[in-house]
Short mmCIF file of C-alpha atoms in Angstrom, two decimals:
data_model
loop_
_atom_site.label_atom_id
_atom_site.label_comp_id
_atom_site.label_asym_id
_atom_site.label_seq_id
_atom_site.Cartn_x
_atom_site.Cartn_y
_atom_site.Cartn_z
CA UNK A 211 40.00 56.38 15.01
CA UNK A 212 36.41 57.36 15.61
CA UNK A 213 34.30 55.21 17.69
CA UNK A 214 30.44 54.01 16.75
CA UNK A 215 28.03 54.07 19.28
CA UNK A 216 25.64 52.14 18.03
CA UNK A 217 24.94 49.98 20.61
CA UNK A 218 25.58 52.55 23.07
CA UNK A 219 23.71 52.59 26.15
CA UNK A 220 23.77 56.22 26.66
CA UNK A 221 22.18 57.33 22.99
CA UNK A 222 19.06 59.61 23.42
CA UNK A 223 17.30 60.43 19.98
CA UNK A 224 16.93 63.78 19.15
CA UNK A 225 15.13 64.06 16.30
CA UNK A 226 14.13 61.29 13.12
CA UNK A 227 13.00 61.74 9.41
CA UNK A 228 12.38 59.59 6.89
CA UNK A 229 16.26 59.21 5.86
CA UNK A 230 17.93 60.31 9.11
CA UNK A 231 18.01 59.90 12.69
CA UNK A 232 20.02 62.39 14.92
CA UNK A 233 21.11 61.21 18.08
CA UNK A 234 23.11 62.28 21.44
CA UNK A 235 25.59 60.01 23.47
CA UNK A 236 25.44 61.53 27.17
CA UNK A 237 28.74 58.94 27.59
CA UNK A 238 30.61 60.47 24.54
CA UNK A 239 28.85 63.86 24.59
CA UNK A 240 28.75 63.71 20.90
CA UNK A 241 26.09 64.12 18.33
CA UNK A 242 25.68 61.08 16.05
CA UNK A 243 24.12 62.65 12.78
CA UNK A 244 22.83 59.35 10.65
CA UNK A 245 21.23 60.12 7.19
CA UNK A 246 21.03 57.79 4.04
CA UNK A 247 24.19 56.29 4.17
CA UNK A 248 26.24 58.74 6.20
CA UNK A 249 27.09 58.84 9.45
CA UNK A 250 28.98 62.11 11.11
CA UNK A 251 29.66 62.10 15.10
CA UNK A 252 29.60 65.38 16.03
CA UNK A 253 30.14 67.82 18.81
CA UNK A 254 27.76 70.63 20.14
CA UNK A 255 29.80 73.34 18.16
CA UNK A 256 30.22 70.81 15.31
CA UNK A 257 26.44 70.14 14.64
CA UNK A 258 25.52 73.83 14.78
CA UNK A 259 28.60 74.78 12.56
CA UNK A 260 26.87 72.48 10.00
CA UNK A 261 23.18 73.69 10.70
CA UNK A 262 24.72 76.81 9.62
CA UNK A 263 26.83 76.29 6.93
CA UNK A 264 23.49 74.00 5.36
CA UNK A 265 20.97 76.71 6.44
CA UNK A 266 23.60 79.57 4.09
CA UNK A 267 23.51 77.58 1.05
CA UNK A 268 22.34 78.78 -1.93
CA UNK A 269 19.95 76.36 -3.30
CA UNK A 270 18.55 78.36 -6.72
CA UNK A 271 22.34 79.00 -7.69
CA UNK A 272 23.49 75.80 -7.82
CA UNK A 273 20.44 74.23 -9.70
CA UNK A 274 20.90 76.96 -11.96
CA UNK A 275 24.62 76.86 -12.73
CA UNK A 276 24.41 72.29 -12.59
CA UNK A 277 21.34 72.14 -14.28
CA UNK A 278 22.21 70.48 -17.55
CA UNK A 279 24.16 68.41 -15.13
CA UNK A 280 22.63 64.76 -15.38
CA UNK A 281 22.85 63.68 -11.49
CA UNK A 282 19.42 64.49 -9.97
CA UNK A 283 21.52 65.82 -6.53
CA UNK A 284 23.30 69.07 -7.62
CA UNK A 285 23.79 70.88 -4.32
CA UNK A 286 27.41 70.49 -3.20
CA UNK A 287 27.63 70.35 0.66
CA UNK A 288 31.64 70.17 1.87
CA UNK A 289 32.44 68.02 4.65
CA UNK A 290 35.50 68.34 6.10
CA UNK A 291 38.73 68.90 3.87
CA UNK A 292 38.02 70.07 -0.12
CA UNK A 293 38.41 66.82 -1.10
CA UNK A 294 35.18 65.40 0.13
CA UNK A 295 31.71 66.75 -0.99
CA UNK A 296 28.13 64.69 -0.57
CA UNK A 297 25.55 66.32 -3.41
CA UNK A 298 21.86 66.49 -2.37
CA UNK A 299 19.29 67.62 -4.03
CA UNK A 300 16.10 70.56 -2.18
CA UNK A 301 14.48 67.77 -0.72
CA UNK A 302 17.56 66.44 1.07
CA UNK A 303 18.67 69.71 2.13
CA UNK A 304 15.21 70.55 3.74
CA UNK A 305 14.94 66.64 5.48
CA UNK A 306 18.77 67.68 6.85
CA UNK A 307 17.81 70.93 8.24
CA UNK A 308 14.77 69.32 9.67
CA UNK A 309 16.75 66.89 11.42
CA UNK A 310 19.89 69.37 13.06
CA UNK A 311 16.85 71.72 14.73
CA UNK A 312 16.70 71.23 17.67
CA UNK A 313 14.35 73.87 19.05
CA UNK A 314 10.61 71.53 18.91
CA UNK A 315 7.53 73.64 17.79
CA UNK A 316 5.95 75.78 20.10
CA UNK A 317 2.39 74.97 20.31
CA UNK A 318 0.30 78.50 21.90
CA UNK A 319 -2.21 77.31 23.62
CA UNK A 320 -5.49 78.55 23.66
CA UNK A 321 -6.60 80.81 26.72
CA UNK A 322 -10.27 80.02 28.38
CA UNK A 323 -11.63 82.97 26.47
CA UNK A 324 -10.24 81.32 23.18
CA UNK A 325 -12.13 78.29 23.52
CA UNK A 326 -15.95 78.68 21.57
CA UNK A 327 -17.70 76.01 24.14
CA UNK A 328 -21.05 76.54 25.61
CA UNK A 329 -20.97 75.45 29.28
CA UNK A 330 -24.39 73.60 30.48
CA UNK A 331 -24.71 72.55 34.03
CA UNK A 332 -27.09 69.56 34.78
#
């Protein structure tokens, strides 16, 4: 039986989009994974298992071979056993990806010498 923490306490967020929110239980020490209507909890290993499998898939094939297909989400992403499979469509994919890095955006910044500003003493 798996065990919400919604109301947890201990829940730090990680990251958020405009579907998703991925958060981390330091009580659980499990990844809680919220987009649309899904909901995964989700160990260290688990979460980058799925950043991987998500970042391999091949998005041009499978709008190619489901494209007279007449559901607007045609990329198959398998959860678990075969018998469950959530289709998204680029969009989702990217927003997903977005949300399981981790790593935040380096910003360089700019050295003294960098900086065009003329320095006038009064």
């Amino acid at each position: 039986m798996t065990q919400f923490y919604f109301m947890c306490n201990y829940l730090n967020v990680m990251n958020r989009s405009k579907n998703g929110v991925l958060t981390f239980c330091n009580h659980s020490k499990l990844f809680q994974l919220i987009y649309n209507n899904l909901c995964f909890e989700l160990y260290e290993w688990e979460l980058e298992a799925l950043r991987e499998y998500i970042e391999q898939l091949d998005i041009p094939y499978w709008e190619k071979q489901l494209k007279n297909w007449n559901h607007q989400r045609k990329i198959p992403i398998s959860v678990g056993k075969k018998h469950f499979i959530i289709l998204v469509n680029k969009e989702e994919v990217d927003e997903l990806l977005s949300l399981l890095r981790l790593e935040k955006q380096k910003v360089k910044l700019l050295s003294s010498k960098e900086v065009a500003y003329q320095f006038i003493e009064n």
